PDB file of C-alpha atoms in Angstrom:
ATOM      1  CA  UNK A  66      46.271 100.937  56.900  1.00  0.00           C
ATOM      2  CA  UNK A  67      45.356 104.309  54.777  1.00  0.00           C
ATOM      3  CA  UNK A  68      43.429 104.267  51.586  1.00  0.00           C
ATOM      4  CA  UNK A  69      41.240 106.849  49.912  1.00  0.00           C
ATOM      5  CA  UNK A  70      38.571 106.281  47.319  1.00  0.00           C
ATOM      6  CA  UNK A  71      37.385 108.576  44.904  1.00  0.00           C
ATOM      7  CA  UNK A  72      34.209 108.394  43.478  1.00  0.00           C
ATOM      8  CA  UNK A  73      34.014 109.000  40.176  1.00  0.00           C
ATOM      9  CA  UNK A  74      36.600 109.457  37.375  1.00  0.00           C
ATOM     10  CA  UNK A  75      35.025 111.679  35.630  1.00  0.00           C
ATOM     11  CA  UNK A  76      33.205 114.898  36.466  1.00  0.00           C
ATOM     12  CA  UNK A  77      31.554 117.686  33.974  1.00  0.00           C
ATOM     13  CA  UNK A  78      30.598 120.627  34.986  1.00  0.00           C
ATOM     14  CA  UNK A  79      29.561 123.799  33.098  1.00  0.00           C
ATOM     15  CA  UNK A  80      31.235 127.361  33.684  1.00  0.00           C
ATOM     16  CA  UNK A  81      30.080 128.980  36.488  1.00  0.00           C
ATOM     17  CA  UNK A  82      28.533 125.670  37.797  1.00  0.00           C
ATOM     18  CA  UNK A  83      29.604 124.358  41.360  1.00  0.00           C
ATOM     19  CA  UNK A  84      32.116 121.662  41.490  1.00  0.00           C
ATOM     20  CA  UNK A  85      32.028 118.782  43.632  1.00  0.00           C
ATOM     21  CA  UNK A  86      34.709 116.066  43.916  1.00  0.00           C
ATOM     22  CA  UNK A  87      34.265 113.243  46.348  1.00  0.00           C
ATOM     23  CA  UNK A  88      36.951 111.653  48.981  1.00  0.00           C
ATOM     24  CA  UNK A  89      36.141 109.430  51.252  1.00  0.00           C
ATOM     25  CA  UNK A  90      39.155 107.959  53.246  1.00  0.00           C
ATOM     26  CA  UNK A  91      40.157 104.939  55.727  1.00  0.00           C
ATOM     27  CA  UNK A  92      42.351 104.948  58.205  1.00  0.00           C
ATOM     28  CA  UNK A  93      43.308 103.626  61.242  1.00  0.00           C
ATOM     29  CA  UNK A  94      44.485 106.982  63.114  1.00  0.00           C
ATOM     30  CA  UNK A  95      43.649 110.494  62.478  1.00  0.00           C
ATOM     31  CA  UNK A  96      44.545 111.287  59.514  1.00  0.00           C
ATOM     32  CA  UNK A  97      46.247 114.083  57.482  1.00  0.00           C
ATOM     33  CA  UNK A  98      44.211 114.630  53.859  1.00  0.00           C
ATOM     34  CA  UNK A  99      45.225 116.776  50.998  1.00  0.00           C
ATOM     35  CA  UNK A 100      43.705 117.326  47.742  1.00  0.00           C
ATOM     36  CA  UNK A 101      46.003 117.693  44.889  1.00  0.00           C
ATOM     37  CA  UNK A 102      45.654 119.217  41.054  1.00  0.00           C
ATOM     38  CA  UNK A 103      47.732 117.746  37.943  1.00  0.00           C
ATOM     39  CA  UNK A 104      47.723 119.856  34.596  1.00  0.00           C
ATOM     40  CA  UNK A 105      48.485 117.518  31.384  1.00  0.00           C
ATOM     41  CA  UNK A 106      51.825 116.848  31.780  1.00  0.00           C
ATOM     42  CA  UNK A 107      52.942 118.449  34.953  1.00  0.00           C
ATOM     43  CA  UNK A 108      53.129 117.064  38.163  1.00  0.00           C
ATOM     44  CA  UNK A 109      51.208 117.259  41.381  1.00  0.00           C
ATOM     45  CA  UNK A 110      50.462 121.080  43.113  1.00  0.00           C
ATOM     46  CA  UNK A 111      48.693 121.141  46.281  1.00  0.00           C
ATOM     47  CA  UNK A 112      45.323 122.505  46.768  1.00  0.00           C
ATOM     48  CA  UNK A 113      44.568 122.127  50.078  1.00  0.00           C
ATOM     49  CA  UNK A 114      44.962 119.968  53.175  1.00  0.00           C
ATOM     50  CA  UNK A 115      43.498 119.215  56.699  1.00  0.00           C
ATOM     51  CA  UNK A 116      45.502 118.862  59.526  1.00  0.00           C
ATOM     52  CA  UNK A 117      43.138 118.655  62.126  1.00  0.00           C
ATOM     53  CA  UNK A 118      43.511 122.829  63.006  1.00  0.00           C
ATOM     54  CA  UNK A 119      39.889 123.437  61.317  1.00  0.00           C
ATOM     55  CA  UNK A 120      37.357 120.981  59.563  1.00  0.00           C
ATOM     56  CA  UNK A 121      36.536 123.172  56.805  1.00  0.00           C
ATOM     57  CA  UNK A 122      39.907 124.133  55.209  1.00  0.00           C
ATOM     58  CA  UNK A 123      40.200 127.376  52.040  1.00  0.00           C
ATOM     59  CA  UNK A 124      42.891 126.417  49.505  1.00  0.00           C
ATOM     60  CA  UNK A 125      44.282 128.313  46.260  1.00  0.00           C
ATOM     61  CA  UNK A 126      42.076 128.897  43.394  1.00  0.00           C
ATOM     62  CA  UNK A 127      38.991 129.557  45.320  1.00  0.00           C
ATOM     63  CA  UNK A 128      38.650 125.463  46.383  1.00  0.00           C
ATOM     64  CA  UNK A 129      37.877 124.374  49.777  1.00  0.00           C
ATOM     65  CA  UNK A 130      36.662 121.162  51.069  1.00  0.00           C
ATOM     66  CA  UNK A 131      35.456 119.639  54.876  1.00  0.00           C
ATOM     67  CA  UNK A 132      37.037 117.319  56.961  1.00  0.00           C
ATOM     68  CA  UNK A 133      33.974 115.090  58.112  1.00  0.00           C
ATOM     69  CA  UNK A 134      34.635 112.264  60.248  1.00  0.00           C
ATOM     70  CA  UNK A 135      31.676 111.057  60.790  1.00  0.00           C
ATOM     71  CA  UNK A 136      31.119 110.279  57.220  1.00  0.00           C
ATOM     72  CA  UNK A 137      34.812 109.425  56.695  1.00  0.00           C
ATOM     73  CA  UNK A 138      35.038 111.934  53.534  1.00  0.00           C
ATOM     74  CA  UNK A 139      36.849 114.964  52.691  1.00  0.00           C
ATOM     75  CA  UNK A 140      34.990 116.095  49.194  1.00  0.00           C
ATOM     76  CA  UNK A 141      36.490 119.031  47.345  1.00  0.00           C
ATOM     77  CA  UNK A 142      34.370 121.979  46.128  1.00  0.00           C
ATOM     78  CA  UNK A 143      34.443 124.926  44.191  1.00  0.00           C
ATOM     79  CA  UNK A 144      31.199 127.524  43.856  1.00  0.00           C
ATOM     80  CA  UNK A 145      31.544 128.369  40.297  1.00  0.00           C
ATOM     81  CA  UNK A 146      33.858 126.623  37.727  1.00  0.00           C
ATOM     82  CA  UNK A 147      36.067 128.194  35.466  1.00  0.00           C
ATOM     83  CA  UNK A 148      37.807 126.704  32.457  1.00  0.00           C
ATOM     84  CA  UNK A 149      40.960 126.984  33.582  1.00  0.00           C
ATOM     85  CA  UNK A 150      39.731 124.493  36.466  1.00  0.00           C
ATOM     86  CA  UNK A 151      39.891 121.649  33.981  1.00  0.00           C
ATOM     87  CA  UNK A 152      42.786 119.371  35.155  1.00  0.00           C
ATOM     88  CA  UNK A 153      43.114 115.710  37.266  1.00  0.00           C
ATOM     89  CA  UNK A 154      42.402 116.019  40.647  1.00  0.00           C
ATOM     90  CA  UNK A 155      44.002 113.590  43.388  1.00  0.00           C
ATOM     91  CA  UNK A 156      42.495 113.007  47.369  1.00  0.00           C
ATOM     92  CA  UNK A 157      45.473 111.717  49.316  1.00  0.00           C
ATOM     93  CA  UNK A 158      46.256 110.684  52.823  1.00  0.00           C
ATOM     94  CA  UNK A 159      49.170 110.198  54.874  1.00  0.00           C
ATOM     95  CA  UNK A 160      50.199 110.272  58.692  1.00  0.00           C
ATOM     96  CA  UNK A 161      52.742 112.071  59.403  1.00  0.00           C
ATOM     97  CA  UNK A 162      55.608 114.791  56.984  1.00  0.00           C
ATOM     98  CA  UNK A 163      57.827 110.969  57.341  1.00  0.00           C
ATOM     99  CA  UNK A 164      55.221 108.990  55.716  1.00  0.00           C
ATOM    100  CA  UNK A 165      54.218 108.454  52.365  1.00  0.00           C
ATOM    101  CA  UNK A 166      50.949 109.639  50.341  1.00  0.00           C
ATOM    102  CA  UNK A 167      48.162 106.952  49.662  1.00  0.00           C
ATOM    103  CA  UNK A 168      46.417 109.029  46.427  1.00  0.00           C
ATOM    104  CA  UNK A 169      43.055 107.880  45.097  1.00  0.00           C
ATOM    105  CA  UNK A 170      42.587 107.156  41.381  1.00  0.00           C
ATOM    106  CA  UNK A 171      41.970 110.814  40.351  1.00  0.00           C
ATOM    107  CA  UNK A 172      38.872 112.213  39.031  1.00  0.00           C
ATOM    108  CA  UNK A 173      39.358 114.214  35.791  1.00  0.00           C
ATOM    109  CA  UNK A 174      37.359 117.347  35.719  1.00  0.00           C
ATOM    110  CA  UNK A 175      36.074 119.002  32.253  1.00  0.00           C
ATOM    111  CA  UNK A 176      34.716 122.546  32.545  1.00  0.00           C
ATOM    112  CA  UNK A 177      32.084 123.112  29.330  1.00  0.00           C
ATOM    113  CA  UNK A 178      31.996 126.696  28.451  1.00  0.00           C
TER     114      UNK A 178
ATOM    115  CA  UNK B 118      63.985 128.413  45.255  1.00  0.00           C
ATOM    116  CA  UNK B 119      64.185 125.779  42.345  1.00  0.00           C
ATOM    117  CA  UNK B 120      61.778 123.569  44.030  1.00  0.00           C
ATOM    118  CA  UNK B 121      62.003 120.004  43.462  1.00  0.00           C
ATOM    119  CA  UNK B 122      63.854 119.739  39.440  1.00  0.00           C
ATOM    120  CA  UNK B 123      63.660 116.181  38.164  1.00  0.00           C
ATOM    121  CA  UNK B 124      66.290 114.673  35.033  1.00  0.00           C
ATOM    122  CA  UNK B 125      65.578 114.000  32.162  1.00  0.00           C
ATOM    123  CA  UNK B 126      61.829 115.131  31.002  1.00  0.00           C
ATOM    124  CA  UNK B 127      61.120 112.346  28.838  1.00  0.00           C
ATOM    125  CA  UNK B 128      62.831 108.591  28.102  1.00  0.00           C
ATOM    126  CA  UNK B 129      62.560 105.899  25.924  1.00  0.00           C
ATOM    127  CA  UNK B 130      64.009 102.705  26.499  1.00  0.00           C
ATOM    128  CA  UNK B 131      63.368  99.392  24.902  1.00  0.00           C
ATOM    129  CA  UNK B 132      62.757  96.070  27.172  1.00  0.00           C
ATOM    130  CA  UNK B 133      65.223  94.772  29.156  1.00  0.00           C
ATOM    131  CA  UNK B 134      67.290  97.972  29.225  1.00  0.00           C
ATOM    132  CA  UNK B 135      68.028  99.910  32.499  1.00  0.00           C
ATOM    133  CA  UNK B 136      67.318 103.302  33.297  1.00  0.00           C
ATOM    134  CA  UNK B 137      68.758 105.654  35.957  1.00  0.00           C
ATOM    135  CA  UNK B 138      65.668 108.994  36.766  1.00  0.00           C
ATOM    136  CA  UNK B 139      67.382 111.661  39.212  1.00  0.00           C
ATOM    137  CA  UNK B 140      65.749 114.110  41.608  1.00  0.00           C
ATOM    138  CA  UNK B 141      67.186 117.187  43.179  1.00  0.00           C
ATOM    139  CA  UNK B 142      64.914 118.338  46.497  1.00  0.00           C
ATOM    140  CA  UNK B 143      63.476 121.097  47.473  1.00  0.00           C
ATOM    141  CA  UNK B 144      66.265 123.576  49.374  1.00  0.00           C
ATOM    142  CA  UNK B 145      65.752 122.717  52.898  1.00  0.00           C
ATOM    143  CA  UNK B 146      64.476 119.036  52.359  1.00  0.00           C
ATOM    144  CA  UNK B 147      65.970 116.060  53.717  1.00  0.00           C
ATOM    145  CA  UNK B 148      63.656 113.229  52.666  1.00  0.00           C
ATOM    146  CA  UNK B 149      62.706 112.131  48.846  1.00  0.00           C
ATOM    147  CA  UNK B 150      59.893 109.970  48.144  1.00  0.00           C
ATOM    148  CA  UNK B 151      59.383 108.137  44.323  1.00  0.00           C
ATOM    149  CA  UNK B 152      56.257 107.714  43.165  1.00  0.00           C
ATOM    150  CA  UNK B 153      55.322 105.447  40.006  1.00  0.00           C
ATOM    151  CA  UNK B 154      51.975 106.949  38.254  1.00  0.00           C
ATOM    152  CA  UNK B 155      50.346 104.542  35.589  1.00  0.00           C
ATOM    153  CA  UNK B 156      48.049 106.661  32.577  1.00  0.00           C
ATOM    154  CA  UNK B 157      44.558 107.122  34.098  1.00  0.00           C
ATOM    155  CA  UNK B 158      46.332 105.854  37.713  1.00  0.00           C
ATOM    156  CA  UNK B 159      46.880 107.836  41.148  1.00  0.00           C
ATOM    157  CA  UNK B 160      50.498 107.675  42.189  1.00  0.00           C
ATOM    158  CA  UNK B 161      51.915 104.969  43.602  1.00  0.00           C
ATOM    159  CA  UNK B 162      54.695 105.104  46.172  1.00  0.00           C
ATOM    160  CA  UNK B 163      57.614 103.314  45.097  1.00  0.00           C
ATOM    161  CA  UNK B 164      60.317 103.916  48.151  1.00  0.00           C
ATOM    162  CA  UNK B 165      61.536 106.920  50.371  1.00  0.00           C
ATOM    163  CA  UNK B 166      65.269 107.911  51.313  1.00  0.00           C
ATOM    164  CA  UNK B 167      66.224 109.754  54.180  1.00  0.00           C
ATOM    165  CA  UNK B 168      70.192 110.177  55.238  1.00  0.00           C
ATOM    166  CA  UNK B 169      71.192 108.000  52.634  1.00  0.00           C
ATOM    167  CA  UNK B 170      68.812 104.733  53.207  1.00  0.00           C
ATOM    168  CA  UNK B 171      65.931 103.917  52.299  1.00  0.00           C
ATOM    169  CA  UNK B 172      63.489 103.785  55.023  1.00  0.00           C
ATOM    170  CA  UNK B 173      59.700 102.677  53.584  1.00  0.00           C
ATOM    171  CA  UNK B 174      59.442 100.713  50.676  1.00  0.00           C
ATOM    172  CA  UNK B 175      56.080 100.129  48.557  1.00  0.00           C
ATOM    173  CA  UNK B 176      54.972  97.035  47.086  1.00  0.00           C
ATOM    174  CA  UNK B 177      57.555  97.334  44.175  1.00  0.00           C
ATOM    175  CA  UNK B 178      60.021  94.555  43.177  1.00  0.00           C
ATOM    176  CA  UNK B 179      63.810  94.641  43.464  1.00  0.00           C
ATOM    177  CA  UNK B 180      64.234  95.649  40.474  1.00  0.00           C
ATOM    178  CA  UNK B 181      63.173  99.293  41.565  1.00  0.00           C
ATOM    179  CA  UNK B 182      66.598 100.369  43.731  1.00  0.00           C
ATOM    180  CA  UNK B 183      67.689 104.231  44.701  1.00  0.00           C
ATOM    181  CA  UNK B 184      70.039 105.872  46.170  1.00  0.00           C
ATOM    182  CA  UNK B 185      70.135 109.441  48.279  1.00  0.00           C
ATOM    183  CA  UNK B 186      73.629 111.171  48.155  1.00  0.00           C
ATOM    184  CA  UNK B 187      74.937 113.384  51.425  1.00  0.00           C
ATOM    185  CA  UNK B 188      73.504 116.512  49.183  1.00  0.00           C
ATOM    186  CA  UNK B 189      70.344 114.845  49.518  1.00  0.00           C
ATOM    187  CA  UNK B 190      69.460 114.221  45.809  1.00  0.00           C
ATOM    188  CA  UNK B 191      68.806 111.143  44.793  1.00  0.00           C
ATOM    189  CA  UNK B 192      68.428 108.313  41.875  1.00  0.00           C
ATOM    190  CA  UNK B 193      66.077 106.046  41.033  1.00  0.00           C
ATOM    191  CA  UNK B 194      67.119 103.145  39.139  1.00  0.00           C
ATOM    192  CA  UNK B 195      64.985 100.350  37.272  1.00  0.00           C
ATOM    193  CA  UNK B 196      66.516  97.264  36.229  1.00  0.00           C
ATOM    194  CA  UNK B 197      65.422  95.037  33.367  1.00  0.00           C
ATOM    195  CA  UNK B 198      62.767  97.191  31.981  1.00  0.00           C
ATOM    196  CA  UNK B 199      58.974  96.022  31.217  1.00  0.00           C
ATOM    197  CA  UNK B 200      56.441  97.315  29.279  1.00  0.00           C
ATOM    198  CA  UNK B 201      54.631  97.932  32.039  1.00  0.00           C
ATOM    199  CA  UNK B 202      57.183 100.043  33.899  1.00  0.00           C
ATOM    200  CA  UNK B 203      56.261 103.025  31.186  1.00  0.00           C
ATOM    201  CA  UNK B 204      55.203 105.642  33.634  1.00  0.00           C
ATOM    202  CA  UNK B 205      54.935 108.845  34.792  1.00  0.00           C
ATOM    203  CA  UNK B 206      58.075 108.575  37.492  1.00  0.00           C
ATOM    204  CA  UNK B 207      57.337 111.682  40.426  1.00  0.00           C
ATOM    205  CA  UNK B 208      59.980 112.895  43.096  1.00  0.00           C
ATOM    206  CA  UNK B 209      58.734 114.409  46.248  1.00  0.00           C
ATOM    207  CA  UNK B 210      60.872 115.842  48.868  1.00  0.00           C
ATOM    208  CA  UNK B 211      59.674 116.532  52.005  1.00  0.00           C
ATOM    209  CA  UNK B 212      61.291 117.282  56.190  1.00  0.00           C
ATOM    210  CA  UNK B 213      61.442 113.965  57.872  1.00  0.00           C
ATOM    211  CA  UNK B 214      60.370 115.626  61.206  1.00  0.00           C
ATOM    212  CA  UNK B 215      58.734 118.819  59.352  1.00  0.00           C
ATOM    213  CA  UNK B 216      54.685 119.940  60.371  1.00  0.00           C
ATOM    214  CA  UNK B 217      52.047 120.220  58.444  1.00  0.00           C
ATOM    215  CA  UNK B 218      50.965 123.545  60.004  1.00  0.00           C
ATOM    216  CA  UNK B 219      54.321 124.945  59.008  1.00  0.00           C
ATOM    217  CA  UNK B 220      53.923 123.700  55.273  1.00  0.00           C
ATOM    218  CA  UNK B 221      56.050 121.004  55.903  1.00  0.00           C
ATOM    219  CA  UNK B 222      54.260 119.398  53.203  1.00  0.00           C
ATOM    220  CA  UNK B 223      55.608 116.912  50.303  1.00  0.00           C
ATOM    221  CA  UNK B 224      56.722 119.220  47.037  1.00  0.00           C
ATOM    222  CA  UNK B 225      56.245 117.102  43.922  1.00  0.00           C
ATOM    223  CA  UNK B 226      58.803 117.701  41.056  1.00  0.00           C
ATOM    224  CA  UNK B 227      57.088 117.378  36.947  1.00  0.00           C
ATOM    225  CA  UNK B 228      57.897 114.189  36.850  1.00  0.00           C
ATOM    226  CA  UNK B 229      59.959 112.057  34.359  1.00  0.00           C
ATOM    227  CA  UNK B 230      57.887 110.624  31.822  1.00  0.00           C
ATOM    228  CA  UNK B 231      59.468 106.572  30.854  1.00  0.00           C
ATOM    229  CA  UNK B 232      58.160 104.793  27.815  1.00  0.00           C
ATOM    230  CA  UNK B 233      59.357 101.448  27.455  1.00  0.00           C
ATOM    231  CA  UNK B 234      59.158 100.085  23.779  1.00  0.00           C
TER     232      UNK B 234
END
């Protein structure tokens, strides 16, 4: 079975500050992870995802997070906020391009100017 | 490329009613996924379709039901409507046998967005 868990639902973080979203995953084979971002009411654009080519994976928008298995976690960052950051952020997992997404909760990120 | 285009934006339906949500896939795509996302929730999968069947089902009651057509688009119907149905209601298409290396990834349409009154 896949899950993911992300700790907490809310995040602030000022302008120019570094973000930090946590992931952490289970899952009983290697898994696929991808972070995604919502705007208010739009629907889901990917970030980024791992799929086991490189453990520290660059996505749009200057994000990037690491693929750490020994720690079971795959925690988005950013180095320096910017407003237009502010959005819902979803960890998900799935198997393979047949299967479906298992998405966290969310964590909501506010960027204070 | 259209991307994944999802009908109507917004719905409002009182209890008991039945509504019909429709999805058009990404150009390319042969699979569509539905996804049921609560306020303040992460999405939930609902059921997938893939040459006309469904194939994996979530932990959704029969009331839920879809249907793919041979152009690959695809409905998703909800019978008997609760309050608690009102949801953000999210189409993904995706290539059954696609890699993740070659972006083969799930594209998410805006979503229809169901109140139920």
């Amino acid at each position: 079975a896949q899950s993911v868990t992300q700790l907490g639902s809310h995040v602030s973080v000022s302008e120019g500050a570094l973000v930090l979203l946590r992931c952490n995953y289970s899952s009983s084979v290697p898994p696929y992870l991808f972070w995604y971002v919502q705007y208010p009411n739009q629907g889901l654009q990917l970030l980024l995802k791992y799929t086991s080519a490189a453990t520290l994976v660059k996505g749009i928008n200057g994000f990037e997070a690491e693929f750490k298995k020994s720690e079971t976690s795959f925690h988005l960052t950013k180095p320096s906020a910017h407003m237009s950051d502010a959005a819902e952020y979803f960890c998900a997992v799935s198997l393979n391009t047949g299967n479906q997404f298992y998405f966290g909760t969310g964590t909501s990120l506010t960027v204070i100017p | 490329d259209a991307g994944v285009t999802q009908s109507p934006t917004h719905l409002i339906k009182t209890r008991g009613q039945q509504v019909t949500l429709r999805c058009s896939p990404k150009s390319g795509h042969d699979t569509v996924s539905w996804y049921q996302q609560a306020l303040g929730q992460g999405p939930q999968f609902i059921f997938q379709y893939y040459e006309e069947e469904e194939r994996q089902r979530g932990n959704f009651p029969d009331r839920f039901s879809g249907h793919q057509f041979p152009n690959y688009s695809s409905e998703l119907n909800v019978n008997a409507l609760l309050l608690g149905d009102s949801a953000l209601y999210l189409c993904a298409s995706s290539l059954l046998a696609g890699l993740w290396e070659a972006g083969d990834e799930q594209f998410f349409g805006p979503g229809t967005r169901l109140t139920v009154l």
